[in-house]
Coordinates of C-alpha atoms and ligand atoms in Angstrom, one line a residue:
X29 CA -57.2 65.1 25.3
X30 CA -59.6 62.7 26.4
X31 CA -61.1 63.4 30.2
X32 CA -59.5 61.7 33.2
X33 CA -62.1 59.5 35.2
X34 CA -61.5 58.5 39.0
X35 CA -63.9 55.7 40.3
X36 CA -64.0 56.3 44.6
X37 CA -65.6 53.1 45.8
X38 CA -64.0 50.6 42.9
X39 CA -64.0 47.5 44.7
X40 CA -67.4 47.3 46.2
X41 CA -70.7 45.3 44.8
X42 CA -71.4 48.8 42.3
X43 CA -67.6 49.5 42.3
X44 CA -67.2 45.8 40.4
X45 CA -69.8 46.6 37.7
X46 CA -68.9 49.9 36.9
X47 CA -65.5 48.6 36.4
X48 CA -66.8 45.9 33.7
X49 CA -69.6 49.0 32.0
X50 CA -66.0 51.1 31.5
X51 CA -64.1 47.8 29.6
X52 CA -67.1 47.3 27.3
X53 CA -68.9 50.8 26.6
X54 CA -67.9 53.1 24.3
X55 CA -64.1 54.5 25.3
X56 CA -64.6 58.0 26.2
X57 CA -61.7 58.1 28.8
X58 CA -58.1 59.0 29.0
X59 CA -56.7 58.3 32.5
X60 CA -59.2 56.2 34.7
X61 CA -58.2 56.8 38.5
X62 CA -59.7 53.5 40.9
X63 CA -59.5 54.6 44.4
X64 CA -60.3 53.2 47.4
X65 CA -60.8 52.9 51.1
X66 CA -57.0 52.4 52.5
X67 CA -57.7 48.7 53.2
X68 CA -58.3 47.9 49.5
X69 CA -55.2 50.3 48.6
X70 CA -52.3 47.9 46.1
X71 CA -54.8 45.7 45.0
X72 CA -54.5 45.7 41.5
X73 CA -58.3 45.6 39.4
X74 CA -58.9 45.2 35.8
X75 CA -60.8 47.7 33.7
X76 CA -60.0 48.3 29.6
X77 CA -58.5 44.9 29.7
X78 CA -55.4 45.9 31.6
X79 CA -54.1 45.8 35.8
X80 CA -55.0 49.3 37.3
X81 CA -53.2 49.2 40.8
X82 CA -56.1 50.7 43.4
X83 CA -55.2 54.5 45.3
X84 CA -56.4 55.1 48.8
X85 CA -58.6 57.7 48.8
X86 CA -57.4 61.1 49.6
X87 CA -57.4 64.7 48.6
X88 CA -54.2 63.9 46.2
X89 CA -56.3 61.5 44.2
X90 CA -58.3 64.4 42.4
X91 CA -55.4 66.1 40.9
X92 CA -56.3 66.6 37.4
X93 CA -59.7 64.6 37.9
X94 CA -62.1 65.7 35.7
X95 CA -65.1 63.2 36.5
X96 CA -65.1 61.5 40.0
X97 CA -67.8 58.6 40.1
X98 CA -68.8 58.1 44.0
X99 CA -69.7 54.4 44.9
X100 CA -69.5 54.3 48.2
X101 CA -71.6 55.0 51.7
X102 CA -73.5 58.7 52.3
X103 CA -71.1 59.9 55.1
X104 CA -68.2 58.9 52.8
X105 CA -69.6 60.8 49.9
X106 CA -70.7 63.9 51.8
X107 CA -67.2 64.4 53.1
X108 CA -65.2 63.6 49.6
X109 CA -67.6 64.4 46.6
X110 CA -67.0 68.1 47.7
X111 CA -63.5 67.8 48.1
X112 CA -63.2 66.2 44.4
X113 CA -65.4 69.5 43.2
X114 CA -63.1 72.0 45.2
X115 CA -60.1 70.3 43.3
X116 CA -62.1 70.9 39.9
X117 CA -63.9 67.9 39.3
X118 CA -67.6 67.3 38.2
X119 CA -68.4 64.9 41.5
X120 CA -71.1 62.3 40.4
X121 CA -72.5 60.7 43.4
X122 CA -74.6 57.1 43.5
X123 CA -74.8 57.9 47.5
X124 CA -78.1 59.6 49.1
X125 CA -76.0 62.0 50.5
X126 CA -77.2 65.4 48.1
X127 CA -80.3 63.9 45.9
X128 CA -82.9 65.8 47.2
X129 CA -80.6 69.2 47.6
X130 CA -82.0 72.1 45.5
X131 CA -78.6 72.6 44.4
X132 CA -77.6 69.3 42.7
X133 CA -79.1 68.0 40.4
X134 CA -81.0 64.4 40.4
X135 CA -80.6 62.8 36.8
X136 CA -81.7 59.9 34.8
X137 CA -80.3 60.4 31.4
X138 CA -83.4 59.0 29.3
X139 CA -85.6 61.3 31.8
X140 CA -84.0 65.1 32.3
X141 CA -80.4 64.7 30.8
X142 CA -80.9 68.8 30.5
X143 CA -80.8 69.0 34.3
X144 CA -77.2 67.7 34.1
X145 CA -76.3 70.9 32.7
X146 CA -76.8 72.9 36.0
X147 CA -74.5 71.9 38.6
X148 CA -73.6 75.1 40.7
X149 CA -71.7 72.9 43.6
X150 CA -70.1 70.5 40.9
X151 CA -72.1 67.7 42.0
X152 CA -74.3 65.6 40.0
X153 CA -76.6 62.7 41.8
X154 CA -77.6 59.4 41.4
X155 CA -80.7 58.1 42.3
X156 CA -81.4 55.2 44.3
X157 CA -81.8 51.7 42.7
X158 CA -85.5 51.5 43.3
X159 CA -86.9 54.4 41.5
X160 CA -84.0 53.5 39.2
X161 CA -85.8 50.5 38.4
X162 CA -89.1 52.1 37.2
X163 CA -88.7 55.9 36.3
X164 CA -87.2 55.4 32.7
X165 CA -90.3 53.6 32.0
X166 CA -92.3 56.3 33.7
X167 CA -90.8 59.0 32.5
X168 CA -92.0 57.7 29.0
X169 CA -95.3 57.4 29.6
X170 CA -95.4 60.3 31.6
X171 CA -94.3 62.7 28.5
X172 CA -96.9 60.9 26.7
X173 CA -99.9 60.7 28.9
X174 CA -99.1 63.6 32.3
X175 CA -98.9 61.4 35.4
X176 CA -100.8 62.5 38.1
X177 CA -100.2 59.5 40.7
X178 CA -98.1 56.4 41.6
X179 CA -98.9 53.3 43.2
X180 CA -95.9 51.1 43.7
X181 CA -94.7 47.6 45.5
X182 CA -91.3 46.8 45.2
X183 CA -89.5 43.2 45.4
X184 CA -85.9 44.2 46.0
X185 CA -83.1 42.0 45.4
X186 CA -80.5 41.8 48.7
X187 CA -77.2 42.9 46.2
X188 CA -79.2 46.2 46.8
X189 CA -77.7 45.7 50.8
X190 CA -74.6 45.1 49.4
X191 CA -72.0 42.2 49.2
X192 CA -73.1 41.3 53.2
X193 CA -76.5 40.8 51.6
X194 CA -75.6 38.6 49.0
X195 CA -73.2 36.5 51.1
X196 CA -76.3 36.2 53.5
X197 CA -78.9 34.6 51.2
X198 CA -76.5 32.2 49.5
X199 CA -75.0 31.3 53.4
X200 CA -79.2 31.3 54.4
X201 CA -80.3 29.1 50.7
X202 CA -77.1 26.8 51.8
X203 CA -79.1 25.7 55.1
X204 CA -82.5 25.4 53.7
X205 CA -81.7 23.7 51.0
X206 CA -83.2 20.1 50.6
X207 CA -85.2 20.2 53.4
X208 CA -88.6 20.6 54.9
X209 CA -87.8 24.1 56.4
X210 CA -91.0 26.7 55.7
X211 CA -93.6 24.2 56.7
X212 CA -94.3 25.5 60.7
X213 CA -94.0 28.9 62.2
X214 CA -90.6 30.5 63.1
X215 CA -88.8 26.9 61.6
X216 CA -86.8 29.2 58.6
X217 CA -85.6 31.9 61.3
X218 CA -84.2 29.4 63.4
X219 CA -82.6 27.4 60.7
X220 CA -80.8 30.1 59.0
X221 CA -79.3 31.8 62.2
X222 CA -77.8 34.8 60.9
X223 CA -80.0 37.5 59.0
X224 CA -77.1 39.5 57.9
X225 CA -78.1 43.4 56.8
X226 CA -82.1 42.1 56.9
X227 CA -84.6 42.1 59.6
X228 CA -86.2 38.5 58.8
X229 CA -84.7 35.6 56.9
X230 CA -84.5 36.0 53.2
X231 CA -84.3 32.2 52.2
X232 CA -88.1 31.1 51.6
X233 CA -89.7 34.3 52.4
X234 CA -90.4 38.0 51.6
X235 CA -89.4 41.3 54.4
X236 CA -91.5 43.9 54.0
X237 CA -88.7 46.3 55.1
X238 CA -85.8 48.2 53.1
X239 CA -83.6 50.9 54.5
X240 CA -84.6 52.3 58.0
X241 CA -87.5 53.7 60.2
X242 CA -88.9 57.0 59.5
X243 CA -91.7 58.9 60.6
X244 CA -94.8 57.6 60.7
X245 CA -94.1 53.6 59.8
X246 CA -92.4 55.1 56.7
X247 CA -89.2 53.3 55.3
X248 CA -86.4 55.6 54.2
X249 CA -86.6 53.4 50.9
X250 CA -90.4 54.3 51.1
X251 CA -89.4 58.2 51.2
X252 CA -86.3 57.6 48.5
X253 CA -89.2 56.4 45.5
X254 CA -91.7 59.4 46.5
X255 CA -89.1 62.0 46.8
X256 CA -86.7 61.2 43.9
X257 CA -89.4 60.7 41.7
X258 CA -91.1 63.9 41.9
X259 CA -87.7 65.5 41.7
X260 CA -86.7 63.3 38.4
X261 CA -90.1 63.7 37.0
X262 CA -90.0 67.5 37.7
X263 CA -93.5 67.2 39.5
X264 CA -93.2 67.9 43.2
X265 CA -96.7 67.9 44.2
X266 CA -96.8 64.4 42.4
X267 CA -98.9 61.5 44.8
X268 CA -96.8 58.5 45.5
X269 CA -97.0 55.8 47.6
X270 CA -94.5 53.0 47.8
X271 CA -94.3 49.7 50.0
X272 CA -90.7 48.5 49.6
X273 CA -90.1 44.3 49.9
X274 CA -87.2 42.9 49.8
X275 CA -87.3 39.4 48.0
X276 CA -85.0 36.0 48.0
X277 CA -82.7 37.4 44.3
X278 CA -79.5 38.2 44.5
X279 CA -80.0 41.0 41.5
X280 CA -82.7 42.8 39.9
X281 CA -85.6 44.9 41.6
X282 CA -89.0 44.6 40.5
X283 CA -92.1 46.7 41.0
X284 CA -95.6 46.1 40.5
X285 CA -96.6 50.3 39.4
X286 CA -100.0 51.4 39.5
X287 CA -99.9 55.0 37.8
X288 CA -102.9 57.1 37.1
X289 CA -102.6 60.0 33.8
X290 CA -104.2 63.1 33.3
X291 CA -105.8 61.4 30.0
X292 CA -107.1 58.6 29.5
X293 CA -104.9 55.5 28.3
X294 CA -105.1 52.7 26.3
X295 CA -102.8 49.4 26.6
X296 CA -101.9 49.7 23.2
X297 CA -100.9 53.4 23.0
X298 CA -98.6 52.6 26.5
X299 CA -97.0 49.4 24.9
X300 CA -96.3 51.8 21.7
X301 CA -94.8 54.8 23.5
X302 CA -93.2 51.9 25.9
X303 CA -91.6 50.0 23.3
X304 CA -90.1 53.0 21.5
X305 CA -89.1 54.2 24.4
X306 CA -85.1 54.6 24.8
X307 CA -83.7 52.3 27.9
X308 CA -86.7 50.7 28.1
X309 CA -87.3 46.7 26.4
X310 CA -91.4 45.8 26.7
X311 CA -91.8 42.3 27.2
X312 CA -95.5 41.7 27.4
X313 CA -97.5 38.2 25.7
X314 CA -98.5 36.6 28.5
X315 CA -100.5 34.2 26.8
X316 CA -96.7 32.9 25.1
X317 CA -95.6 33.2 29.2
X318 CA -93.7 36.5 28.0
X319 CA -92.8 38.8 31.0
X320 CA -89.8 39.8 32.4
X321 CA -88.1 38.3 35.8
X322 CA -85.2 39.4 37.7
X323 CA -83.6 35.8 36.9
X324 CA -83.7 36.9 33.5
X325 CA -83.1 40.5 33.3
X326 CA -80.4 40.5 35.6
X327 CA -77.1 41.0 34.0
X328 CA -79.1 43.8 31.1
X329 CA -78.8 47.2 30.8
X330 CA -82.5 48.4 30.4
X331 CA -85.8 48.4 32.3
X332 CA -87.7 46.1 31.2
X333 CA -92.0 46.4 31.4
X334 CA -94.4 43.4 31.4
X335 CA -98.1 42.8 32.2
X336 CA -99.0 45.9 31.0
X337 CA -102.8 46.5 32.0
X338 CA -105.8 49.5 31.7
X339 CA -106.9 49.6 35.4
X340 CA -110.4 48.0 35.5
X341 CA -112.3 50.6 37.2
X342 CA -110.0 53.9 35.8
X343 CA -109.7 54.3 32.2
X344 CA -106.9 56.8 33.1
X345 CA -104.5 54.5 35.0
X346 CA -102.4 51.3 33.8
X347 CA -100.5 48.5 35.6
X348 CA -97.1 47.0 35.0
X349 CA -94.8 45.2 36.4
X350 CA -91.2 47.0 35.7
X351 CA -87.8 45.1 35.9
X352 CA -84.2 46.3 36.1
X353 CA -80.5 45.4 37.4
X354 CA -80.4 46.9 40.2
X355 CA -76.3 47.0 40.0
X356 CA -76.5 48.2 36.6
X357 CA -79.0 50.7 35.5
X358 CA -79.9 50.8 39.2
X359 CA -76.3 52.2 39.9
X360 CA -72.9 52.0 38.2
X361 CA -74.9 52.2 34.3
X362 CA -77.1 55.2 34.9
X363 CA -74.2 57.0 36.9
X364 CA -71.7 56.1 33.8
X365 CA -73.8 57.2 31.3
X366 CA -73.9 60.8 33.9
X367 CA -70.5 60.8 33.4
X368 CA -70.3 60.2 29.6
X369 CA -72.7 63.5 29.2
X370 CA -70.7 65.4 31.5
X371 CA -67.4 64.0 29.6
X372 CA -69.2 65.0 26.4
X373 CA -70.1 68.7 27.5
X374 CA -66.2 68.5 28.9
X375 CA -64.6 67.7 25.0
Ligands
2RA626 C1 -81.6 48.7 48.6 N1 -82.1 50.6 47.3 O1 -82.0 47.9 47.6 C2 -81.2 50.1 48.3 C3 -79.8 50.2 47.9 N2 -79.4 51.5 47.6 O2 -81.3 48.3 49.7

């Protein structure tokens, strides 16, 4: 008997992909459940190539669950992702409600698939999309090399704030569009009106700012990359600094990563362990204009690494600019392919 899955959060911005990874990856499902908030209830979605008619969610919907995917907002996840576990589920949860509990575990399958294995409150997380983006490449060279510090910038796509931030660019690229706008101070923010989920216009500009104000001038998006890292990585006294930017693309985060190794490194040795590397696709000949871009990684299941440098004045650190789909292996991929090990374990 192959597993039941239910999806909670199936017709949001993750919902949507994870709905399109389950009609083209490998079938390892028997029922799959698509619930939803009440609002959303009737509508009818289509996953496997066939109508599924969306559940409101409620405590009814995980009878006989044996995975429950979570897309949806951390107070919704905190309340339900137990109640699916009570009822016998494995709960695996993209919100940031549990990731840094000591009890649930944090997992990136190409990273620490083993810690999958220990799940005392039936809870598996997800990271967020940003260290998403990186630590599969990371992880490799870390196994090869012993990371001792990270250095990152990100340039976040606004599908990471959801559909609002989405529907906000295009509305905000709608009124600049043809004109003269981004030529004197403050013309763009009056121009565009509404800044939707962001702080500053996203149309013909960067925001230094993703997520929301912690202490010390900190960014919860800032604290997300440190702390999920050094759980993934199993390093908790690892150094990492992030400054988190969100940029005008609708999907795909980048980072620019500065990472310093115990050893010293070569840029041939990283592009080898890189391109052999599981998830990971290096793209990296400059001179033939060869590096990766969210306008061309979107849409791709791996991380891809360009511009892959030995730091001039540290023969122990490298630079590289990292890509992924921020939707995809930033979210509904990486917490599918969760749910395939744990289906796996299940059978
Ligand atoms: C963002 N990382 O890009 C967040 C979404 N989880 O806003």
């Amino acid at each position: 008997n192959k597993p039941t899955l239910a999806v909670v959060g199936a017709t949001g911005a993750v919902g949507t992909v994870m709905l399109d990874l389950l009609s083209t990856r490998e079938d390892v499902w028997g029922e799959i459940r698509l619930i939803a908030s009440p609002r959303s209830a009737g509508r009818r979605l289509r996953v496997r190539g066939e109508e599924v008619e969306v559940v409101a969610l409620g405590e009814e919907c995980f009878e006989g669950v044996d995975v429950a995917v979570f897309d949806v907002p951390d107070e919704l996840s905190a309340q339900w992702a137990p109640v699916a576990a009570a009822k016998g589920a494995v709960a695996v949860d993209n919100s940031g409600a549990f990731r840094l509990d000591d009890d649930v575990p944090l997992v990136v399958p190409e990273v620490n698939a083993h810690a999958a294995r220990v799940r005392p409150r039936g809870i598996i997380a997800n990271p967020n999309c940003t260290t998403l983006s990186m630590i599969v490449a990371m992880g490799a060279l870390h196994a090869e090399f012993g990371l001792s510090e990270l250095i990152v910038s990100s340039y976040q796509a606004v599908s990471g704030a959801g559909q609002a931030g989405i529907d906000t660019l295009r509305d905000q690229i709608s009124k600049v569009a043809g004109s003269t706008l981004g030529t004197q101070p403050g013309d763009v923010r009056r121009a565009v009106g509404d800044f939707g989920p962001f702080p500053a216009p996203m149309a013909l500009n960067v925001v230094p700012w993703a997520g929301s104000l912690k202490d010390d001038g900190w960014s919860s998006e800032e604290l997300k990359v440190r702390n999920e890292s050094r759980k993934i990585l199993g390093l908790p006294n690892l150094r990492v600094t992030a400054t988190c930017v969100r940029v005008p693309v609708i999907t795909t985060h980048s980072l620019t990563v500065h990472a310093r190794f115990e050893r010293e490194v070569t840029v041939a040795h990283a592009q080898e362990i890189l391109r052999d590397a599981p998830g990971v696709v290096l793209y990296d000949n400059p001179a033939a204009g060869e590096f990766p871009t969210p306008a061309d990684v979107v849409g791709t299941d791996p991380t891809w690494v360009g511009r892959v440098r030995r730091s001039m004045d540290d023969p122990t650190a490298l630079e590289l600019f990292v890509c992924g789909d921020n939707l995809r292996k930033g979210a509904a991929l990486n917490t599918a392919q969760i749910a395939e090990l744990v289906a796996a374990d299940l059978g």
